[in-house]
Structures are given as C-alpha cells and as structure tokens.
mmCIF file of C-alpha atoms and ligand atoms in Angstrom:
data_model
loop_
_atom_site.group_PDB
_atom_site.id
_atom_site.type_symbol
_atom_site.label_atom_id
_atom_site.label_comp_id
_atom_site.label_asym_id
_atom_site.label_seq_id
_atom_site.Cartn_x
_atom_site.Cartn_y
_atom_site.Cartn_z
ATOM 1 C CA MET U 1 33.824 72.877 89.847
ATOM 2 C CA ARG U 2 35.735 71.746 93.361
ATOM 3 C CA TYR U 3 36.413 75.371 95.187
ATOM 4 C CA TYR U 4 37.992 75.808 99.004
ATOM 5 C CA VAL U 5 37.791 79.114 100.744
ATOM 6 C CA LEU U 6 40.501 80.757 103.198
ATOM 7 C CA ASP U 7 39.227 83.893 105.086
ATOM 8 C CA ARG U 8 41.664 86.362 107.362
ATOM 9 C CA GLY U 9 39.561 84.920 110.452
ATOM 10 C CA ASP U 10 38.044 88.635 111.119
ATOM 11 C CA PRO U 11 33.946 88.514 111.636
ATOM 12 C CA LEU U 12 33.060 90.064 108.155
ATOM 13 C CA SER U 13 35.085 87.724 106.360
ATOM 14 C CA ILE U 14 34.824 84.662 108.000
ATOM 15 C CA ASN U 15 30.859 86.101 107.501
ATOM 16 C CA LEU U 16 31.327 86.269 103.861
ATOM 17 C CA ALA U 17 32.874 82.952 103.736
ATOM 18 C CA GLU U 18 29.569 81.304 105.250
ATOM 19 C CA LYS U 19 27.708 83.637 102.367
ATOM 20 C CA PHE U 20 29.822 82.392 99.497
ATOM 21 C CA HIS U 21 29.389 78.521 100.751
ATOM 22 C CA LYS U 22 25.343 79.184 101.125
ATOM 23 C CA LEU U 23 25.679 80.559 97.296
ATOM 24 C CA ALA U 24 27.801 77.902 96.007
ATOM 25 C CA ALA U 25 25.747 75.001 97.431
ATOM 26 C CA GLU U 26 22.722 76.571 95.388
ATOM 27 C CA ARG U 27 24.808 76.633 92.567
ATOM 28 C CA ASP U 28 25.899 72.934 93.080
ATOM 29 C CA LEU U 29 29.697 73.893 93.367
ATOM 30 C CA GLN U 30 31.435 71.676 95.421
ATOM 31 C CA LEU U 31 33.464 72.199 98.681
ATOM 32 C CA ASP U 32 36.622 70.135 98.432
ATOM 33 C CA ALA U 33 39.166 70.872 100.735
ATOM 34 C CA LYS U 34 41.663 68.290 99.310
ATOM 35 C CA SER U 35 41.703 69.173 95.545
ATOM 36 C CA PRO U 36 40.250 72.183 94.791
ATOM 37 C CA GLU U 37 40.185 73.427 91.129
ATOM 38 C CA ILE U 38 39.757 77.124 92.593
ATOM 39 C CA VAL U 39 40.787 78.782 95.883
ATOM 40 C CA ILE U 40 38.969 81.616 97.004
ATOM 41 C CA SER U 41 40.820 83.853 99.438
ATOM 42 C CA ILE U 42 38.635 86.448 101.861
ATOM 43 C CA GLY U 43 40.342 88.829 103.343
ATOM 44 C CA GLY U 44 43.122 90.866 102.152
ATOM 45 C CA ASP U 45 46.472 90.389 100.138
ATOM 46 C CA GLY U 46 48.018 89.088 103.252
ATOM 47 C CA THR U 47 45.152 86.255 103.435
ATOM 48 C CA MET U 48 46.195 85.400 99.611
ATOM 49 C CA LEU U 49 49.601 85.052 100.892
ATOM 50 C CA HIS U 50 48.491 82.343 103.677
ATOM 51 C CA ALA U 51 46.291 80.713 100.461
ATOM 52 C CA PHE U 52 49.282 80.426 98.441
ATOM 53 C CA HIS U 53 51.170 78.571 101.204
ATOM 54 C CA THR U 54 48.455 75.992 102.336
ATOM 55 C CA PHE U 55 48.060 74.718 99.148
ATOM 56 C CA ILE U 56 52.082 75.398 97.932
ATOM 57 C CA ASP U 57 52.080 71.657 96.831
ATOM 58 C CA GLN U 58 48.891 71.742 94.327
ATOM 59 C CA ILE U 59 50.225 74.806 93.034
ATOM 60 C CA PRO U 60 50.250 73.854 89.464
ATOM 61 C CA ASN U 61 46.847 72.142 89.575
ATOM 62 C CA LEU U 62 44.627 75.067 90.958
ATOM 63 C CA ALA U 63 43.846 78.812 90.254
ATOM 64 C CA PHE U 64 43.125 81.572 93.111
ATOM 65 C CA VAL U 65 40.449 83.961 93.330
ATOM 66 C CA GLY U 66 40.224 86.933 95.703
ATOM 67 C CA VAL U 67 37.974 88.793 97.118
ATOM 68 C CA HIS U 68 38.895 91.837 99.396
ATOM 69 C CA THR U 69 37.185 92.942 102.457
ATOM 70 C CA GLY U 70 38.549 96.696 101.981
ATOM 71 C CA HIS U 71 39.844 98.325 98.903
ATOM 72 C CA LEU U 72 40.986 96.188 96.148
ATOM 73 C CA GLY U 73 44.168 94.542 96.509
ATOM 74 C CA PHE U 74 47.035 93.150 94.120
ATOM 75 C CA TYR U 75 45.691 89.492 94.646
ATOM 76 C CA ALA U 76 41.928 90.474 94.756
ATOM 77 C CA ASP U 77 39.587 91.100 91.730
ATOM 78 C CA TRP U 78 36.446 91.294 93.954
ATOM 79 C CA GLN U 79 34.811 93.132 96.858
ATOM 80 C CA ALA U 80 32.683 91.818 99.666
ATOM 81 C CA GLU U 81 29.446 92.962 97.778
ATOM 82 C CA GLU U 82 30.003 91.267 94.612
ATOM 83 C CA LEU U 83 30.093 87.762 96.068
ATOM 84 C CA SER U 84 27.089 86.446 94.427
ATOM 85 C CA THR U 85 28.403 87.971 90.881
ATOM 86 C CA LEU U 86 31.671 85.769 91.325
ATOM 87 C CA VAL U 87 29.927 82.737 92.457
ATOM 88 C CA ASP U 88 27.436 83.297 89.305
ATOM 89 C CA TYR U 89 30.737 83.589 87.410
ATOM 90 C CA MET U 90 32.209 80.328 88.915
ATOM 91 C CA ALA U 91 29.205 78.358 88.588
ATOM 92 C CA GLY U 92 28.283 79.662 84.712
ATOM 93 C CA ILE U 93 25.218 80.581 85.004
ATOM 94 C CA GLY U 94 22.583 83.833 83.701
ATOM 95 C CA ASP U 95 23.561 86.004 80.806
ATOM 96 C CA ILE U 96 26.967 86.334 82.335
ATOM 97 C CA LYS U 97 29.501 85.830 79.977
ATOM 98 C CA PRO U 98 32.721 84.610 79.398
ATOM 99 C CA HIS U 99 32.014 81.748 81.815
ATOM 100 C CA LYS U 100 35.604 80.099 81.827
ATOM 101 C CA PRO U 101 37.730 82.570 83.518
ATOM 102 C CA ARG U 102 41.489 83.577 81.844
ATOM 103 C CA ILE U 103 43.979 81.785 84.046
ATOM 104 C CA VAL U 104 46.387 84.728 84.480
ATOM 105 C CA GLN U 105 49.858 83.461 85.556
ATOM 106 C CA TYR U 106 52.874 85.169 87.758
ATOM 107 C CA PRO U 107 56.045 83.956 88.320
ATOM 108 C CA LEU U 108 57.616 82.887 91.375
ATOM 109 C CA LEU U 109 60.632 82.987 93.685
ATOM 110 C CA GLU U 110 62.870 79.818 94.339
ATOM 111 C CA LEU U 111 64.623 79.523 97.668
ATOM 112 C CA GLU U 112 67.419 77.045 98.497
ATOM 113 C CA ILE U 113 68.812 77.627 101.964
ATOM 114 C CA HIS U 114 71.654 75.839 103.359
ATOM 115 C CA LYS U 115 72.130 75.678 107.021
ATOM 116 C CA LYS U 116 75.275 74.121 108.605
ATOM 117 C CA SER U 117 72.527 71.828 109.957
ATOM 118 C CA GLY U 118 70.755 71.191 106.209
ATOM 119 C CA THR U 119 69.136 72.278 103.151
ATOM 120 C CA THR U 120 65.613 73.249 102.559
ATOM 121 C CA SER U 121 63.287 74.631 99.795
ATOM 122 C CA HIS U 122 60.790 77.313 99.618
ATOM 123 C CA ILE U 123 58.783 79.333 97.368
ATOM 124 C CA ALA U 124 57.760 82.416 98.106
ATOM 125 C CA LEU U 125 54.510 84.925 96.516
ATOM 126 C CA ASN U 126 55.782 88.185 97.471
ATOM 127 C CA GLU U 127 59.360 88.132 98.809
ATOM 128 C CA PHE U 128 62.650 86.478 100.769
ATOM 129 C CA THR U 129 64.270 89.070 103.221
ATOM 130 C CA LEU U 130 67.347 88.523 105.498
ATOM 131 C CA LYS U 131 67.637 90.572 108.489
ATOM 132 C CA GLY U 132 69.667 90.348 111.835
ATOM 133 C CA VAL U 133 68.390 89.778 115.045
ATOM 134 C CA ASP U 134 70.921 91.675 117.423
ATOM 135 C CA GLY U 135 72.432 94.253 114.684
ATOM 136 C CA THR U 136 73.866 94.633 111.209
ATOM 137 C CA VAL U 137 74.410 91.814 108.842
ATOM 138 C CA VAL U 138 77.355 91.496 106.732
ATOM 139 C CA ILE U 139 76.533 89.225 103.605
ATOM 140 C CA GLN U 140 78.363 88.612 100.521
ATOM 141 C CA ILE U 141 76.220 88.817 97.216
ATOM 142 C CA ASP U 142 77.120 86.698 93.975
ATOM 143 C CA ILE U 143 75.551 87.197 90.985
ATOM 144 C CA ASN U 144 75.811 83.930 88.655
ATOM 145 C CA ASP U 145 78.458 82.380 91.066
ATOM 146 C CA VAL U 146 80.593 85.612 90.701
ATOM 147 C CA THR U 147 81.098 87.991 94.024
ATOM 148 C CA PHE U 148 78.774 91.087 93.086
ATOM 149 C CA GLU U 149 79.429 93.070 96.378
ATOM 150 C CA MET U 150 80.050 92.736 100.314
ATOM 151 C CA PHE U 151 76.880 94.212 101.884
ATOM 152 C CA ARG U 152 76.597 95.460 105.471
ATOM 153 C CA GLY U 153 73.625 96.956 106.781
ATOM 154 C CA ASP U 154 69.629 96.287 107.537
ATOM 155 C CA GLY U 155 69.210 93.451 105.433
ATOM 156 C CA ILE U 156 68.362 92.673 102.135
ATOM 157 C CA CYS U 157 64.805 92.219 100.101
ATOM 158 C CA ILE U 158 64.247 89.576 97.051
ATOM 159 C CA SER U 159 61.350 90.030 95.720
ATOM 160 C CA THR U 160 58.612 88.447 92.946
ATOM 161 C CA PRO U 161 57.342 91.000 90.079
ATOM 162 C CA SER U 162 53.861 90.832 92.133
ATOM 163 C CA GLY U 163 55.765 91.660 95.357
ATOM 164 C CA SER U 164 57.245 94.477 94.080
ATOM 165 C CA THR U 165 54.355 96.223 95.080
ATOM 166 C CA ALA U 166 54.439 95.111 99.002
ATOM 167 C CA TYR U 167 57.671 95.589 100.977
ATOM 168 C CA ASN U 168 60.080 96.452 97.887
ATOM 169 C CA LYS U 169 57.943 99.016 97.268
ATOM 170 C CA SER U 170 58.905 100.718 100.731
ATOM 171 C CA LEU U 171 62.400 99.817 99.986
ATOM 172 C CA GLY U 172 62.453 102.289 97.141
ATOM 173 C CA GLY U 173 62.250 99.183 94.376
ATOM 174 C CA ALA U 174 61.020 99.337 90.783
ATOM 175 C CA MET U 175 57.224 98.221 90.426
ATOM 176 C CA VAL U 176 57.309 95.355 87.869
ATOM 177 C CA HIS U 177 54.712 94.085 85.988
ATOM 178 C CA PRO U 178 54.188 90.425 86.507
ATOM 179 C CA SER U 179 54.658 89.473 82.579
ATOM 180 C CA ILE U 180 58.267 89.820 83.422
ATOM 181 C CA GLU U 181 59.952 86.910 84.664
ATOM 182 C CA ALA U 182 62.388 88.252 86.677
ATOM 183 C CA LEU U 183 63.433 88.881 90.699
ATOM 184 C CA GLN U 184 64.492 92.109 92.606
ATOM 185 C CA ILE U 185 67.603 92.719 94.775
ATOM 186 C CA ALA U 186 66.858 95.531 97.374
ATOM 187 C CA GLU U 187 68.463 96.756 99.939
ATOM 188 C CA ILE U 188 67.731 97.503 103.644
ATOM 189 C CA ALA U 189 69.625 100.466 104.564
ATOM 190 C CA SER U 190 73.117 99.200 103.789
ATOM 191 C CA ILE U 191 76.219 101.075 105.087
ATOM 192 C CA ASN U 192 78.612 102.517 103.000
ATOM 193 C CA ASN U 193 82.197 103.469 103.429
ATOM 194 C CA ARG U 194 85.574 102.205 102.440
ATOM 195 C CA VAL U 195 84.988 98.613 103.404
ATOM 196 C CA PHE U 196 81.395 98.112 103.042
ATOM 197 C CA ARG U 197 80.247 99.386 99.105
ATOM 198 C CA THR U 198 76.983 98.470 97.882
ATOM 199 C CA MET U 199 75.482 99.385 94.473
ATOM 200 C CA GLY U 200 72.639 101.127 96.188
ATOM 201 C CA SER U 201 70.228 100.726 93.304
ATOM 202 C CA PRO U 202 67.589 97.769 93.142
ATOM 203 C CA LEU U 203 68.869 95.225 90.278
ATOM 204 C CA LEU U 204 66.184 93.236 88.604
ATOM 205 C CA LEU U 205 67.727 89.484 87.442
ATOM 206 C CA PRO U 206 66.314 87.788 84.379
ATOM 207 C CA LYS U 207 64.892 84.134 84.779
ATOM 208 C CA HIS U 208 68.084 82.377 84.000
ATOM 209 C CA HIS U 209 70.200 84.212 86.304
ATOM 210 C CA HIS U 210 70.930 83.686 89.645
ATOM 211 C CA CYS U 211 72.085 85.242 93.070
ATOM 212 C CA ASP U 212 73.491 83.503 96.583
ATOM 213 C CA ILE U 213 73.599 85.270 99.424
ATOM 214 C CA PHE U 214 76.538 84.346 101.895
ATOM 215 C CA SER U 215 76.432 84.960 105.513
ATOM 216 C CA ARG U 216 80.004 86.515 106.156
ATOM 217 C CA LYS U 217 79.916 86.390 110.275
ATOM 218 C CA GLU U 218 78.727 84.478 113.521
ATOM 219 C CA GLN U 219 75.301 86.173 113.130
ATOM 220 C CA ARG U 220 71.839 85.012 114.239
ATOM 221 C CA LEU U 221 69.213 86.359 111.456
ATOM 222 C CA LEU U 222 65.784 86.336 110.755
ATOM 223 C CA LEU U 223 64.766 84.863 107.653
ATOM 224 C CA THR U 224 61.219 85.892 106.058
ATOM 225 C CA ILE U 225 59.572 84.017 103.235
ATOM 226 C CA ASP U 226 55.961 86.221 102.610
ATOM 227 C CA HIS U 227 54.522 86.366 105.910
ATOM 228 C CA ASN U 228 56.577 83.621 107.681
ATOM 229 C CA ASN U 229 59.413 84.098 109.630
ATOM 230 C CA ILE U 230 62.576 81.690 110.118
ATOM 231 C CA PRO U 231 65.358 82.315 112.738
ATOM 232 C CA VAL U 232 68.484 80.924 111.800
ATOM 233 C CA ASP U 233 71.836 81.100 113.342
ATOM 234 C CA ASP U 234 73.743 78.725 111.098
ATOM 235 C CA LEU U 235 73.491 79.952 107.978
ATOM 236 C CA ILE U 236 75.789 79.410 104.994
ATOM 237 C CA SER U 237 74.040 80.605 101.866
ATOM 238 C CA VAL U 238 70.842 81.102 100.326
ATOM 239 C CA ARG U 239 70.300 80.604 96.545
ATOM 240 C CA CYS U 240 67.371 82.876 94.934
ATOM 241 C CA GLN U 241 66.040 82.364 91.493
ATOM 242 C CA VAL U 242 62.945 82.616 89.171
ATOM 243 C CA SER U 243 60.965 79.725 89.912
ATOM 244 C CA ASP U 244 60.010 77.312 87.133
ATOM 245 C CA LYS U 245 56.552 77.267 88.974
ATOM 246 C CA LYS U 246 54.067 80.024 88.363
ATOM 247 C CA ILE U 247 50.786 80.858 90.049
ATOM 248 C CA SER U 248 47.521 81.317 88.636
ATOM 249 C CA PHE U 249 44.686 83.372 89.317
ATOM 250 C CA ALA U 250 41.394 82.911 87.659
ATOM 251 C CA ARG U 251 40.438 86.270 86.046
ATOM 252 C CA TYR U 252 36.518 86.273 85.069
ATOM 253 C CA ARG U 253 37.279 90.206 84.161
ATOM 254 C CA PRO U 254 39.904 92.447 83.128
ATOM 255 C CA PHE U 255 41.779 94.100 85.942
ATOM 256 C CA PRO U 256 44.932 95.572 84.770
ATOM 257 C CA PHE U 257 48.340 95.254 87.316
ATOM 258 C CA TRP U 258 48.909 99.264 86.395
ATOM 259 C CA ASN U 259 45.040 99.772 87.224
ATOM 260 C CA ARG U 260 45.763 98.295 90.321
ATOM 261 C CA VAL U 261 48.781 100.228 90.957
ATOM 262 C CA ARG U 262 47.029 103.258 90.460
ATOM 263 C CA GLU U 263 43.899 102.565 92.129
ATOM 264 C CA ALA U 264 46.269 101.241 95.201
ATOM 265 C CA PHE U 265 48.555 103.873 95.356
ATOM 266 C CA LEU U 266 47.090 107.211 93.591
ATOM 267 C CA VAL U 267 43.220 107.292 93.705
HETATM 268 P P1 LIG D 1 50.794 92.762 107.453
HETATM 269 O O1 LIG D 1 52.072 93.581 107.526
HETATM 270 O O2 LIG D 1 49.563 92.235 108.284
HETATM 271 O O3 LIG D 1 50.440 93.445 106.238
HETATM 272 C C1 LIG D 1 51.406 94.028 104.985
HETATM 273 C C2 LIG D 1 50.681 94.926 104.242
HETATM 274 O O4 LIG D 1 51.222 94.673 103.020
HETATM 275 C C3 LIG D 1 48.957 94.595 104.071
HETATM 276 O O5 LIG D 1 48.077 95.938 104.115
HETATM 277 C C4 LIG D 1 48.891 93.476 102.744
HETATM 278 O O6 LIG D 1 47.643 93.821 102.292
HETATM 279 C C5 LIG D 1 50.085 94.581 102.255
HETATM 280 N N1 LIG D 1 50.732 93.371 100.853
HETATM 281 C C6 LIG D 1 50.936 92.120 100.971
HETATM 282 N N2 LIG D 1 51.133 91.682 99.747
HETATM 283 C C7 LIG D 1 50.967 92.922 98.666
HETATM 284 C C8 LIG D 1 51.600 93.014 97.612
HETATM 285 N N3 LIG D 1 51.701 92.040 96.807
HETATM 286 N N4 LIG D 1 51.424 94.034 96.814
HETATM 287 C C9 LIG D 1 50.960 95.385 97.455
HETATM 288 N N5 LIG D 1 50.647 95.059 99.212
HETATM 289 C C10 LIG D 1 50.459 93.733 99.522
HETATM 290 O O7 LIG D 1 51.690 91.573 106.564
HETATM 291 P P2 LIG D 1 50.674 90.392 105.584
HETATM 292 O O8 LIG D 1 49.350 90.871 105.650
HETATM 293 O O9 LIG D 1 51.070 89.184 106.851
HETATM 294 O O10 LIG D 1 51.865 90.391 104.601
HETATM 295 C C11 LIG D 1 53.071 90.271 104.641
HETATM 296 C C12 LIG D 1 53.785 91.140 103.567
HETATM 297 O O11 LIG D 1 53.750 92.202 104.441
HETATM 298 C C13 LIG D 1 54.925 90.507 103.278
HETATM 299 O O12 LIG D 1 54.958 89.486 102.046
HETATM 300 C C14 LIG D 1 55.470 92.067 102.971
HETATM 301 O O13 LIG D 1 55.620 92.094 101.883
HETATM 302 C C15 LIG D 1 54.808 92.858 103.764
HETATM 303 N N6 LIG D 1 55.478 93.708 104.527
HETATM 304 C C16 LIG D 1 56.163 95.050 104.155
HETATM 305 C C17 LIG D 1 57.016 95.781 104.972
HETATM 306 C C18 LIG D 1 57.039 97.544 104.626
HETATM 307 O O14 LIG D 1 56.189 97.849 103.385
HETATM 308 N N7 LIG D 1 57.518 98.120 105.268
HETATM 309 C C19 LIG D 1 57.607 95.600 106.258
HETATM 310 C C20 LIG D 1 57.298 94.163 106.624
HETATM 311 C C21 LIG D 1 56.516 93.059 105.797
HETATM 312 P P3 LIG D 1 46.569 93.807 102.513
HETATM 313 O O15 LIG D 1 46.015 94.875 103.858
HETATM 314 O O16 LIG D 1 45.731 93.748 101.640
HETATM 315 O O17 LIG D 1 46.494 92.329 103.213
#
C-alpha cells in the first residue's frame, strides 16, 4: 500500500502526521509522494481541499482518507486518537475487518473560465464563486444556452453536493446528498428591482445540464475555486457543469452523510 500524508501545518496536525509515518513504517506501508494509492489529509475539511488540489491530476487513480484534529468533518472519518486503528485498517492487520475499504465517490464541478486573455479549465470539490472587487457584479446567467436571468448583487456560488454543506449552506442553499449528481446555484445578496430580477431560490441542475455566467460590464472580479482565489478583470464567461471525474474516498467503516450533517450542525 503506497500512501502520502498532507497535514494542516499546525503543531497538532504535524505531530499526528509524524505519528502516522512511524506507525505506517512499522506496518510496511510505503510512503510515496508521486503515485500514492491513498492520500491521508490530517487537519480539517479545509485540509482535504488542499489535498484534493495537490493531487488533482491523479484523481482517477487514488482515494482520500480524512483525519480531523477537532470534531469529525464532512471529508474526515477519523479522529486524532484513532490514528493507530486507521493504520491497522490500511495495513490489514489484526482482527479488524473488512481490510479492503469501500470506495465512495462524490461528484465534482467542472469549470471553463473564458477571459479575453485566454481560457482555463478547473475542477472544484466544494464550490466556485464569483464576486465583485469594487462593488456589486452584473452578470447574465444562461441555463442550457438559454438566458435565464440578469443578476446584480454581491455574487454567485455554484456548489457540488459535498460542498453544499459549506459556503452554499451559509447562503441558504439546500444540503444535497453526494449520491445526487448535480450542481447548485445560490445567490449571494441579489438586488431585485424592475431592471434586475432574479429567481431568489437556489437551483439544482442535473448532470446533463450546464450553466454559463456572462460578465455584463467592465468589472474587477474575484473568482474562487474552493480555497483558491483568482482575481480577473477581463472575464467573458464561465461555464459550469457536473464533471465526468469524481473524487474517491476510502471508507474503512460507515459514516452516513446525514449523520455527518446532524453531528456538524445539530448535536
Ligand atoms: P476557512 O475560511 O478557513 O474555513 C471555512 C470553514 O468551512 C471551515 O470551518 C471548514 O471546516 C469548513 N468546510 C470546508 N469544507 C466544508 C464542507 N464541504 N462542508 C462543511 N464545512 C466545510 O477556509 P478553508 O478551510 O480554506 O475552506 C475553504 C472553504 O471555506 C470554501 O470552499 C467555502 O466553502 C468555505 N467558505 C465559507 C464561507 C461562508 O460560509 N460564509 C465563506 C467563504 C468560504 P474545517 O474547520 O474542518 O476545515
């Protein structure tokens, strides 16, 4: 089993990463930074976003495991004190069964950003947002190549199902089970008057649909893809759709999505 560990960089996470390497060496797991089979993220859900983008080119060939240094997270099944149990599972030793993890796959968001200066492609695990730098943004939203609405306001958030519990939730978006292949459009403080009319409700688009966001004035924008910020002053449009790629998580024990939601927000 080839593995790699990414930690959040705080003393507790660094310490846990060191402990993980020690336990892994005792169980003949091989540290491999180039082509790991399992990538372990130690920290929080934010650390998983970093791990995902670090290994974005190898997404089809590996699975992620999250260890949370605080409460359990949406991308983290394990807590700090369970580290040696996790390594035992990975090494397949002792009485622990099953040794082979169940691979759970979550949908991702595919983005094509068209600027006057060129086009780039991206993938998001949580969400894409578009916001104004100097004030409100003016954008046109098309769904399946038909104009849907003209938006003026703080911005727009397009999230994946697993990202629906993050920024999207703060915007009043619905929480979506990651087995549903969809993207969600949520408004960030829209202005509604006779000129600018928006739906107001979050929208869910299925996998075979797409939406395009057109910049409709000269404006400095801040685009975000998960934790990454991209300032843009020559945006033409952004195409958003559910990606054909998926992220894989190695599940050594069940932790249903709705249990995570309940534990994160209610108990
Ligand atoms: P951060 O601002 O340091 O942390 C954002 C918070 O979001 C952390 O508490 C993080 O959990 C949590 N989080 C990340 N992914 C999540 C998910 N899928 N479901 C539920 N909670 C989640 O930023 P960061 O750590 O670099 O993470 C970037 C993310 O922050 C973005 O993808 C966006 O979703 C979120 N964000 C939220 C708002 C908002 O709600 N108003 C505004 C901007 C950005 P951990 O503590 O476990 O890492």
